[in-house]
C-alpha cells in the first residue's frame, strides 16, 4: 500500500491545521451558565421570577428548579417554562419572598446528549446572601457515569462496529464467507438492541423519568434515532442468512446502510451535536466512527472469514482489507485529532481534566492498534499463503485493545469535555484566624471564620486554659458581634454548642457588613463568664481587577462584578493630599448601569475605615472628596442596582 504513509501524513497535517482553527469546544451537559437574579445575589426586595440559562438546551419536561427557604422547605413557584426566543433558558415565577436566605436547587437534562447536570446556589432577600464557599451549596456537576451507562454505550458501539465490518467484508472482501458473516451480524444486531435499550435505561434512571414519559421527552427521541435503524436491520440479516448471490449482497448493503444510519442517530445525541458548528463536528464524528468500524470491524470479519477462505481467495481478501484499512486508519487519526481539539479545548486540559486524560489514554491505545496493524500489513498479510498464525495472533491482540478503546469511548461520551481542572479542585477555601485572651489571662481563645466574607460563615472556636493549655469544656459558648466602624448598627449574638472537648462550632450570618468587627467570646467558667475580646476584618471573594495606566491621567481600576457587569474606580489626581474618588458602574453590554444607592469607606496608613460622602453625578456615576496621605489605601464600595447588591473594593497606592 504505497499511499499509506503519504495519505495518512497529509490527512493528519490537514486535520491538525483545521482543528487549531476549529470553533470553541462544546460544553456538553446542560451546565448553568448564568442566572437572573445572579448566583449569590443579595436582593433588597423579592424577585418576581428566576431565569436560568444553560450551556446546552435543556429539556423542560424533565428538568427541575426548586426554591428552598432557610429551613429547607420548598417555596411555591410557577411551572418551568422556556423563555421565548431563548431555548437555552428556563424561567419560573415566584411568589413574594419574605426577607431571608434562599437556595435555588436545579437539575437540567440536556436535550442534545441526554445527560443530567445539577447544582444549587444561594440568594439573599433583605439580607446578605450566604457565600458558596462555605460548603452549603453545590457547584454545577454531572453525576458520575453508572456502570450500566458505560457498558451499554460500549456494547452499542461494539455491535455497530461488527455490523458495518461484517457487511462491507461480505460485500467486497470475502463474499464466500457470507453465511458465516451473516450469523455474526445476527449476534451483533441483538447486542445493538440491548445496548440501545441500556443507554436509555441508564439515562432514564439518572433523570428519574418514568418509562411511560420517556418517549415524550428528548430521551425518547434519541432512543428512536438509535432503535429504528437497528430494527430495520433484522429483516436484512434474515435475508442474508437464508439467501445467496445478489439477494445476499443486497441484504448486506442494507445492513451496512443501517449501521451507518444508526451511527448518525447516535452522533445527533453526542458531544458533537453540542458544538457551535454541530453539522461540521457531527460529520467529523460520524466519519470517525464509521472509519473505526471499517478498520476494526473489518479486521474481526476477516479473521472470521479465514476459516472459510483458502489459497488465492485468502491472499486477495487479506490484501484488499489491508489497503482499505490503511485509508480508514488515516481517517480515524485525522478525525480523532479534530474532535479531540474541539472537545478538550486546549493542550493544558489534556492533563488538567479527567476527560482530557481519558482522551490521551484512548489516543495511546489507537497508536498501539496502528502499530499492530503495521505488523500485520508488512509481515503477516504477505505471509498468509504460508501461514495464518501471525495474522490471527496479532489480529486477536488488536481486537483485545479495540475492546478497551470502545470501553473508553463509552466512558468519554458520558463525561463533560470541560471537566474540572486540577488547579480548581486544589483551590483553598479562605478563612479568618484570630487569637486572644481575657484581661485576667485565665483563658485563651482561637477563632476561625470560614470563608471570612460577608454572609454565611462557619465559626470554630477553641478554648483552652491560659497556663496549662488544657481544653476548657463547657456546654456551649456565645459570640457577640459588633461592627467596629458602624456604631449605628446593633450587635448580634451566636450560640456555639460543644462539638468536642474545648471545641465549639456553629454557622451564622452575623458578619453582615464589610469591614472591621469586634467579636466578644463569652465562656462560662465557674460563677461568672469570662469575656475574651477579638477583632477581625472581613475579606471579599477574589474579584478580577484590570488596571489601566496612561501617562498624565489617573490610573483606572476596572472590577468585574460576577454576572452583572463592571465598576470603574479611579482617584484624581492620585497624589498625596485632596483627591476625588470616581466610581462608575457599567452593565454587561458596556452601557452605564443605574445604581439605586451607594455607600463606601476609605482606609489607609494609620487610619481606620472612614465613611465616604458619595455624590451622584449621573445614574451610575458617583464621586467623593477624600484626603489621601502617601501610602496604600483601600476603597470599599457597596450598593444596590434594581434590587441586586453590588460590592467592590480596590487598593490604590498613593505616591509620595
XYZ file of C-alpha atoms in Angstrom:
656
model
C 0.000 0.000 0.000
C 2.170 2.829 -1.336
C -0.269 5.543 -0.348
C -0.381 4.506 3.296
C 2.181 6.909 4.819
C 1.778 9.777 2.392
C -2.002 9.849 2.610
C -2.039 9.391 6.390
C 0.506 12.154 6.844
C -1.309 14.612 4.592
C -4.651 13.930 6.225
C -3.185 14.206 9.724
C -1.487 17.529 8.953
C -4.694 18.862 7.445
C -6.676 17.741 10.464
C -4.310 19.430 12.879
C -4.435 22.701 10.940
C -8.213 22.554 10.724
C -8.588 21.626 14.371
C -6.499 24.553 15.539
C -8.960 26.863 13.855
C -11.964 24.909 14.995
C -14.823 26.588 16.897
C -14.825 26.738 20.661
C -15.339 23.377 22.321
C -18.753 22.082 23.243
C -19.558 22.280 26.924
C -21.563 19.039 26.714
C -24.094 18.599 29.547
C -26.506 21.412 30.364
C -24.459 23.239 32.999
C -25.656 26.503 34.495
C -24.202 29.414 32.510
C -25.841 32.357 34.258
C -28.854 33.214 36.352
C -31.141 36.212 36.766
C -31.023 37.286 39.582
C -27.338 36.297 39.596
C -25.957 33.499 41.735
C -25.075 34.759 45.212
C -27.030 37.998 44.761
C -28.181 39.952 47.818
C -31.539 41.474 46.859
C -33.220 44.403 48.558
C -36.641 43.101 47.510
C -38.221 39.864 46.343
C -37.764 38.931 42.665
C -40.838 38.096 40.603
C -39.144 35.153 38.910
C -35.945 33.219 38.284
C -34.330 32.676 34.876
C -31.597 30.068 34.498
C -29.526 29.916 31.303
C -27.609 26.744 30.451
C -24.670 25.826 28.236
C -26.895 23.408 26.298
C -30.602 23.439 25.515
C -32.374 21.785 28.484
C -35.444 19.597 28.206
C -38.093 21.431 30.291
C -40.259 18.326 30.617
C -37.687 16.546 32.813
C -35.688 19.472 34.241
C -36.324 20.798 37.757
C -35.988 24.146 39.551
C -36.748 24.296 43.279
C -36.579 27.253 45.671
C -35.926 26.329 49.309
C -36.132 28.594 52.338
C -33.633 28.629 55.204
C -35.400 25.628 56.796
C -35.222 23.559 53.611
C -38.930 23.927 52.828
C -39.899 24.274 49.169
C -41.311 27.683 48.239
C -44.292 27.575 45.840
C -43.474 28.735 42.316
C -44.938 28.600 38.845
C -44.314 25.916 36.211
C -40.982 25.686 34.391
C -41.238 27.496 31.060
C -38.835 28.068 28.174
C -38.040 31.756 27.701
C -39.453 32.815 24.284
C -36.668 33.064 21.718
C -34.127 31.617 24.178
C -34.372 27.805 24.140
C -31.357 27.517 26.454
C -33.128 29.452 29.263
C -35.767 28.229 31.721
C -37.969 30.536 33.818
C -40.155 30.123 36.887
C -42.267 32.772 38.570
C -42.049 33.046 42.349
C -44.419 34.467 44.940
C -43.426 37.332 47.210
C -40.406 36.080 49.149
C -40.004 37.342 52.701
C -36.621 38.519 53.954
C -34.163 35.680 54.403
C -31.767 33.386 52.584
C -32.937 31.014 49.836
C -31.382 28.124 47.970
C -32.118 27.609 44.265
C -31.730 23.890 43.555
C -31.707 22.946 39.875
C -31.400 19.864 37.705
C -31.202 20.040 33.917
C -31.329 17.286 31.309
C -29.617 18.225 28.061
C -31.961 17.983 25.112
C -28.913 17.293 22.946
C -26.978 14.491 24.633
C -29.446 13.320 27.304
C -27.042 13.923 30.187
C -28.066 15.228 33.588
C -26.369 18.083 35.450
C -27.378 19.628 38.754
C -26.306 22.208 41.289
C -27.530 24.851 43.701
C -26.756 28.403 44.702
C -27.873 30.979 47.251
C -29.855 34.208 47.143
C -30.433 36.702 49.901
C -33.614 38.785 50.109
C -33.255 41.688 52.522
C -30.131 40.038 53.990
C -26.656 39.251 52.607
C -26.576 36.030 50.606
C -24.590 33.135 52.046
C -21.365 32.534 50.154
C -20.985 29.312 48.193
C -17.505 28.637 49.573
C -18.995 27.954 52.993
C -19.784 24.467 51.705
C -23.560 24.741 51.978
C -24.171 24.888 48.256
C -23.347 22.619 45.370
C -21.389 23.675 42.302
C -22.714 22.618 38.911
C -21.828 18.963 38.394
C -22.870 15.941 36.409
C -23.378 12.587 38.130
C -20.601 10.012 37.752
C -21.480 7.692 34.847
C -23.029 4.453 36.034
C -21.666 1.050 35.111
C -24.779 0.455 33.009
C -24.277 3.737 31.114
C -20.680 2.884 30.176
C -21.341 -0.807 29.454
C -24.402 -0.075 27.316
C -22.514 2.507 25.240
C -19.557 0.179 24.748
C -21.886 -2.687 23.748
C -23.795 -0.484 21.308
C -20.578 0.775 19.722
C -19.139 -2.747 19.502
C -22.300 -4.012 17.840
C -22.297 -1.249 15.208
C -18.591 -1.883 14.527
C -19.318 -5.578 13.946
C -22.392 -4.866 11.801
C -20.573 -2.495 9.458
C -17.409 -4.624 9.474
C -19.183 -7.848 8.543
C -21.335 -6.111 5.920
C -18.535 -4.446 3.936
C -16.299 -7.517 4.271
C -19.037 -9.761 2.896
C -19.645 -7.316 0.028
C -16.074 -6.503 -1.023
C -13.572 -8.803 0.664
C -14.920 -12.279 1.334
C -18.311 -12.962 -0.287
C -17.570 -16.679 0.038
C -17.914 -16.397 3.824
C -21.268 -14.602 3.602
C -23.280 -17.117 5.625
C -20.799 -17.100 8.492
C -20.613 -13.302 8.499
C -24.421 -13.093 8.460
C -24.550 -15.155 11.661
C -22.021 -12.804 13.263
C -24.166 -9.851 12.151
C -27.195 -11.505 13.788
C -25.411 -11.679 17.155
C -24.272 -8.069 16.752
C -27.856 -7.000 15.985
C -29.039 -8.475 19.294
C -26.192 -6.745 21.188
C -27.043 -3.438 19.471
C -30.662 -3.747 20.537
C -29.668 -4.471 24.145
C -27.172 -1.589 24.071
C -29.753 0.908 22.763
C -32.220 -0.073 25.482
C -29.456 0.011 28.116
C -28.355 3.538 27.140
C -31.889 4.856 27.512
C -32.461 2.942 30.757
C -29.288 4.426 32.274
C -30.292 7.955 31.244
C -33.880 7.430 32.388
C -32.795 6.152 35.805
C -30.368 9.048 36.341
C -33.013 11.582 35.316
C -35.677 9.773 37.402
C -38.084 9.748 34.456
C -40.798 7.024 34.414
C -40.713 4.782 31.329
C -44.193 6.000 30.459
C -42.845 9.534 29.997
C -39.655 8.630 28.133
C -40.978 8.731 24.557
C -42.422 12.214 25.096
C -39.016 13.525 26.184
C -35.736 14.127 24.388
C -34.502 10.802 25.809
C -37.202 9.010 23.858
C -36.380 10.859 20.652
C -32.703 9.838 20.910
C -33.796 6.261 21.666
C -35.852 6.119 18.470
C -32.973 7.548 16.411
C -30.878 4.586 17.532
C -33.607 1.952 17.577
C -35.346 2.420 14.212
C -32.259 1.716 12.020
C -31.433 -1.286 14.209
C -34.993 -2.629 13.900
C -34.876 -2.392 10.099
C -31.670 -4.441 10.030
C -33.418 -7.521 11.423
C -35.109 -8.290 8.114
C -31.935 -7.697 6.106
C -29.906 -10.028 8.349
C -32.510 -12.787 7.975
C -32.359 -12.414 4.167
C -28.544 -12.577 4.278
C -28.738 -15.781 6.322
C -31.248 -17.540 4.056
C -30.220 -16.395 0.580
C -27.202 -16.352 -1.719
C -25.878 -14.335 -4.622
C -27.492 -10.999 -5.450
C -30.184 -11.096 -2.691
C -27.487 -11.708 -0.070
C -25.359 -8.840 -1.423
C -28.390 -6.554 -1.375
C -29.135 -7.598 2.189
C -25.569 -6.847 3.306
C -25.787 -3.461 1.591
C -28.873 -2.744 3.711
C -27.005 -3.897 6.846
C -24.137 -1.513 6.051
C -26.546 1.358 5.397
C -28.493 0.626 8.583
C -25.335 0.552 10.683
C -24.237 3.885 9.215
C -27.709 5.321 9.860
C -27.615 4.117 13.492
C -24.241 5.844 13.854
C -25.829 9.063 12.595
C -28.584 8.642 15.183
C -26.026 8.238 17.946
C -23.967 11.225 16.785
C -27.021 13.507 16.860
C -27.202 12.935 20.621
C -23.478 13.140 21.331
C -20.982 15.841 22.317
C -20.507 16.732 18.653
C -24.132 17.867 18.433
C -23.456 20.406 21.200
C -20.705 22.137 19.227
C -21.219 25.622 17.812
C -20.643 24.022 14.381
C -22.656 20.891 15.040
C -23.067 19.872 11.383
C -19.332 20.003 10.732
C -18.365 18.347 14.013
C -21.211 15.848 13.700
C -19.978 14.816 10.255
C -16.415 14.511 11.560
C -17.629 12.359 14.462
C -19.644 10.142 12.107
C -16.661 9.664 9.771
C -14.501 8.848 12.810
C -16.988 6.229 13.998
C -17.537 4.706 10.540
C -13.809 4.593 9.729
C -13.047 2.828 13.001
C -15.808 0.321 12.227
C -14.412 -0.334 8.739
C -10.916 -0.809 10.171
C -11.612 -2.823 13.346
C -14.912 -4.424 12.369
C -13.379 -5.424 9.058
C -10.436 -6.998 10.883
C -12.730 -9.105 13.042
C -14.743 -10.146 9.996
C -11.557 -11.016 8.082
C -10.281 -13.212 10.909
C -13.635 -14.956 10.998
C -13.640 -15.381 7.215
C -10.197 -17.017 7.204
C -11.923 -20.213 8.366
C -13.739 -20.300 5.011
C -11.102 -18.889 2.628
C -8.043 -20.593 1.157
C -5.261 -20.012 -1.334
C -5.699 -17.107 -3.746
C -9.046 -16.101 -2.241
C -7.459 -15.757 1.186
C -4.445 -13.795 -0.065
C -6.641 -11.484 -2.133
C -9.004 -10.835 0.773
C -6.099 -10.015 3.129
C -4.552 -7.572 0.641
C -7.839 -5.811 -0.049
C -8.581 -5.477 3.635
C -5.109 -4.091 4.318
C -5.486 -1.421 1.623
C -8.916 -0.297 2.837
C -7.805 -0.437 6.485
C -4.867 1.888 5.734
C -7.215 4.569 4.380
C -9.634 4.011 7.287
C -6.786 4.377 9.796
C -5.750 7.708 8.238
C -9.348 8.948 8.576
C -9.574 7.725 12.184
C -6.425 9.663 13.098
C -7.441 12.842 11.249
C -10.995 12.964 12.581
C -9.849 11.940 16.069
C -7.427 14.874 16.268
C -10.134 17.273 15.074
C -12.687 16.039 17.595
C -10.204 15.951 20.485
C -9.113 19.560 19.952
C -12.717 20.691 19.567
C -13.921 18.941 22.716
C -10.964 19.341 25.067
C -10.382 22.971 24.068
C -6.638 23.239 24.740
C -3.461 21.279 25.284
C -3.419 22.034 29.033
C -6.825 20.386 29.504
C -5.418 17.092 28.236
C -3.698 16.703 31.608
C -5.805 19.007 33.805
C -9.157 17.251 33.327
C -10.359 13.671 33.637
C -11.894 13.913 30.179
C -8.581 15.055 28.691
C -6.621 12.283 30.377
C -9.097 9.733 29.042
C -8.629 11.186 25.551
C -4.865 10.705 25.975
C -5.436 7.092 27.019
C -7.675 6.412 24.032
C -5.168 8.067 21.689
C -2.331 5.983 23.124
C -4.331 2.802 22.595
C -5.057 3.829 18.995
C -1.309 4.213 18.451
C -0.859 0.678 19.788
C -3.543 -0.521 17.374
C -1.854 1.272 14.483
C 1.459 -0.378 15.365
C -0.122 -3.828 15.474
C -1.841 -3.077 12.174
C 1.524 -2.187 10.674
C 2.942 -5.558 11.778
C 0.043 -7.308 10.097
C 0.302 -5.203 6.942
C 4.014 -5.620 6.309
C 4.734 -9.004 7.868
C 1.655 -11.174 8.223
C -0.502 -10.261 5.209
C 2.226 -11.191 2.669
C 2.709 -14.497 4.515
C -0.920 -15.672 4.597
C -0.301 -18.214 1.820
C 2.274 -19.892 4.042
C 0.709 -19.417 7.489
C -2.246 -17.676 9.094
C -0.771 -17.911 12.565
C 0.823 -14.445 12.615
C -2.242 -12.672 11.186
C -4.580 -14.339 13.641
C -2.345 -13.803 16.685
C -1.642 -10.110 16.042
C -5.222 -9.538 14.874
C -6.503 -11.002 18.144
C -4.276 -8.603 20.067
C -5.715 -5.733 18.001
C -9.273 -6.736 18.787
C -8.496 -7.026 22.514
C -7.051 -3.496 22.562
C -10.004 -2.311 20.460
C -12.392 -3.583 23.139
C -10.626 -1.347 25.682
C -10.826 1.591 23.247
C -14.578 1.078 22.865
C -14.976 0.999 26.645
C -13.030 4.269 26.873
C -15.304 5.718 24.170
C -18.337 4.614 26.176
C -16.981 6.454 29.208
C -15.959 9.564 27.233
C -19.432 10.103 25.830
C -20.808 10.128 29.388
C -18.338 12.763 30.632
C -18.416 16.525 30.147
C -15.420 17.609 27.974
C -14.792 20.733 30.054
C -14.168 18.761 33.224
C -12.826 20.324 36.377
C -9.189 21.363 36.161
C -6.929 20.054 38.897
C -5.942 23.582 39.812
C -9.553 24.499 40.527
C -10.006 21.418 42.682
C -6.968 22.400 44.735
C -8.170 25.970 45.317
C -8.075 26.592 49.052
C -11.053 27.872 50.984
C -10.205 31.173 52.652
C -10.697 31.747 56.351
C -10.010 34.311 59.075
C -7.914 33.191 62.043
C -7.637 35.323 65.215
C -6.481 34.600 68.767
C -6.786 36.348 72.120
C -7.070 36.028 75.888
C -9.151 37.577 78.651
C -7.851 40.507 80.706
C -7.013 38.250 83.661
C -5.093 35.794 81.423
C -7.056 32.762 82.560
C -8.491 31.699 79.190
C -7.016 31.536 75.689
C -9.284 31.550 72.600
C -8.750 30.983 68.871
C -11.486 31.807 66.367
C -11.685 30.618 62.755
C -14.339 32.097 60.430
C -14.734 30.340 57.080
C -14.763 31.759 54.431
C -14.450 35.059 56.302
C -16.546 37.034 53.833
C -19.806 38.912 54.281
C -22.703 36.495 54.637
C -22.883 32.972 55.991
C -19.779 31.723 57.801
C -18.811 28.719 59.863
C -17.323 29.749 63.211
C -14.997 27.355 65.025
C -13.774 28.413 68.481
C -11.153 26.575 70.532
C -10.960 27.408 74.236
C -8.076 26.375 76.464
C -6.687 27.198 79.902
C -4.128 30.003 79.585
C -1.496 28.368 81.803
C -1.866 24.631 81.207
C -3.240 24.665 77.656
C -5.849 22.058 78.635
C -9.179 22.247 76.753
C -11.958 24.117 78.528
C -15.137 22.066 78.178
C -18.498 23.657 78.874
C -21.928 23.058 77.363
C -21.563 25.982 74.987
C -20.177 29.462 74.433
C -21.538 32.679 72.964
C -20.163 35.108 70.361
C -21.228 38.758 70.414
C -20.675 40.685 67.151
C -20.405 44.496 66.910
C -19.420 46.345 63.697
C -16.414 48.485 64.656
C -16.985 51.160 62.008
C -20.789 51.377 62.184
C -21.999 52.494 65.628
C -25.496 52.891 64.170
C -25.766 49.100 63.665
C -26.666 46.992 66.690
C -24.884 43.889 67.905
C -25.868 40.295 67.198
C -25.296 37.055 69.121
C -24.476 33.489 68.036
C -24.561 30.437 70.322
C -21.920 27.766 69.678
C -22.577 24.279 71.109
C -19.721 21.981 72.066
C -18.527 19.751 69.204
C -15.558 18.223 71.090
C -13.663 18.976 74.309
C -12.639 22.619 74.035
C -14.051 22.975 70.506
C -17.286 24.819 69.630
C -18.876 25.112 66.179
C -21.844 26.934 64.618
C -22.759 28.751 61.406
C -24.402 32.141 61.100
C -24.767 35.296 59.012
C -23.567 37.631 61.776
C -20.805 39.139 59.592
C -23.384 41.072 57.600
C -21.263 44.123 56.662
C -17.864 44.644 55.076
C -15.110 45.900 57.352
C -13.886 45.510 60.925
C -15.837 43.598 63.563
C -15.399 43.378 67.328
C -16.178 39.848 68.469
C -16.501 39.073 72.164
C -16.270 35.417 73.214
C -18.243 34.662 76.377
C -17.064 31.485 78.139
C -18.939 30.412 81.297
C -16.253 29.458 83.862
C -17.426 28.981 87.381
C -19.865 31.562 88.701
C -19.105 34.235 86.102
C -18.489 34.201 82.387
C -15.057 35.054 81.055
C -15.019 37.576 78.186
C -12.291 37.398 75.522
C -12.260 40.374 73.114
C -11.223 39.729 69.496
C -11.192 41.832 66.341
C -11.370 40.698 62.729
C -11.821 42.246 59.284
C -13.956 40.572 56.650
C -12.442 39.594 53.346
C -14.134 39.568 49.983
C -14.190 36.771 47.412
C -11.439 37.452 44.901
C -12.586 39.816 42.168
C -10.847 40.293 38.844
C -9.347 43.798 38.672
C -7.917 45.227 35.439
C -5.568 48.190 35.881
C -5.195 50.761 33.086
C -2.319 53.226 33.334
C -1.948 56.156 30.911
C 0.800 58.785 31.406
C -0.661 62.078 32.603
C -4.035 60.525 33.517
C -5.364 58.854 36.690
C -4.949 55.078 36.942
C -8.282 53.348 36.287
C -9.238 50.155 38.174
C -11.964 48.049 36.494
C -13.540 45.462 38.814
C -15.586 42.572 37.389
C -18.885 42.026 39.195
C -19.922 38.393 38.814
C -22.633 38.102 36.188
C -23.715 41.745 36.397
C -21.094 43.932 34.691
C -18.155 46.036 35.917
C -17.328 49.082 38.024
C -14.539 51.562 37.241
C -12.825 53.307 40.149
C -10.111 55.947 39.993
C -8.529 58.561 42.250
C -7.922 62.036 40.779
C -5.150 63.224 40.795
C -3.873 60.153 42.692
C -1.229 62.121 44.639
C -0.949 62.794 48.395
C -3.460 65.406 49.532
C -7.010 66.259 48.489
C -8.407 63.853 45.833
C -11.677 62.986 44.204
C -12.723 59.335 44.075
C -14.815 58.474 40.995
C -16.966 55.343 40.815
C -18.861 54.388 37.625
C -20.903 51.237 37.064
C -21.395 49.548 33.672
C -23.672 46.705 32.589
C -22.543 43.636 30.631
C -23.018 45.476 27.326
C -20.797 48.359 28.392
C -23.558 50.892 28.989
C -23.809 52.897 32.192
C -25.701 50.950 34.822
C -28.173 52.806 37.083
C -27.478 52.382 40.803
C -30.210 52.801 43.422
C -27.945 53.626 46.371
C -24.228 53.591 47.108
C -22.019 53.843 50.170
C -18.325 53.344 50.770
C -15.391 53.563 53.115
C -11.728 54.503 52.792
C -8.944 53.107 54.965
C -5.264 53.926 54.738
C -1.966 54.294 56.618
C -2.634 54.879 60.306
C -6.356 55.419 59.704
C -9.342 53.161 60.250
C -12.220 52.908 57.847
C -13.995 56.252 57.380
C -17.247 56.747 55.523
C -17.189 58.384 52.093
C -19.718 61.067 51.175
C -20.583 59.780 47.704
C -22.439 62.241 45.445
C -24.450 61.094 42.450
C -23.280 62.678 39.177
C -25.301 60.527 36.768
C -27.392 57.357 37.109
C -24.336 55.155 37.613
C -21.526 57.657 38.262
C -20.602 58.844 41.765
C -17.763 60.857 43.264
C -16.495 61.673 46.746
C -13.876 64.002 48.221
C -11.115 62.212 50.091
C -7.861 63.313 51.669
C -5.250 60.618 50.997
C -1.821 60.601 52.629
C 1.047 58.816 50.898
C 0.765 55.048 51.133
C -1.653 52.213 50.343
C -5.396 52.947 50.528
C -8.338 50.585 50.346
C -11.635 51.890 48.960
C -14.689 49.675 49.598
C -17.937 50.327 47.730
C -21.332 48.750 48.473
C -24.683 49.489 46.870
C -27.698 48.056 45.072
C -28.907 48.038 41.472
C -32.505 47.100 40.753
C -32.592 45.058 43.946
C -29.240 43.321 43.371
C -26.403 44.008 45.828
C -23.154 45.231 44.234
C -19.850 45.463 46.074
C -16.225 46.008 45.165
C -13.007 47.235 46.662
C -9.673 48.287 45.238
C -6.272 49.014 46.719
C -4.606 52.170 45.385
C -1.029 53.174 46.074
C -0.890 56.943 46.540
C 2.592 58.155 45.571
C 4.841 60.255 47.803
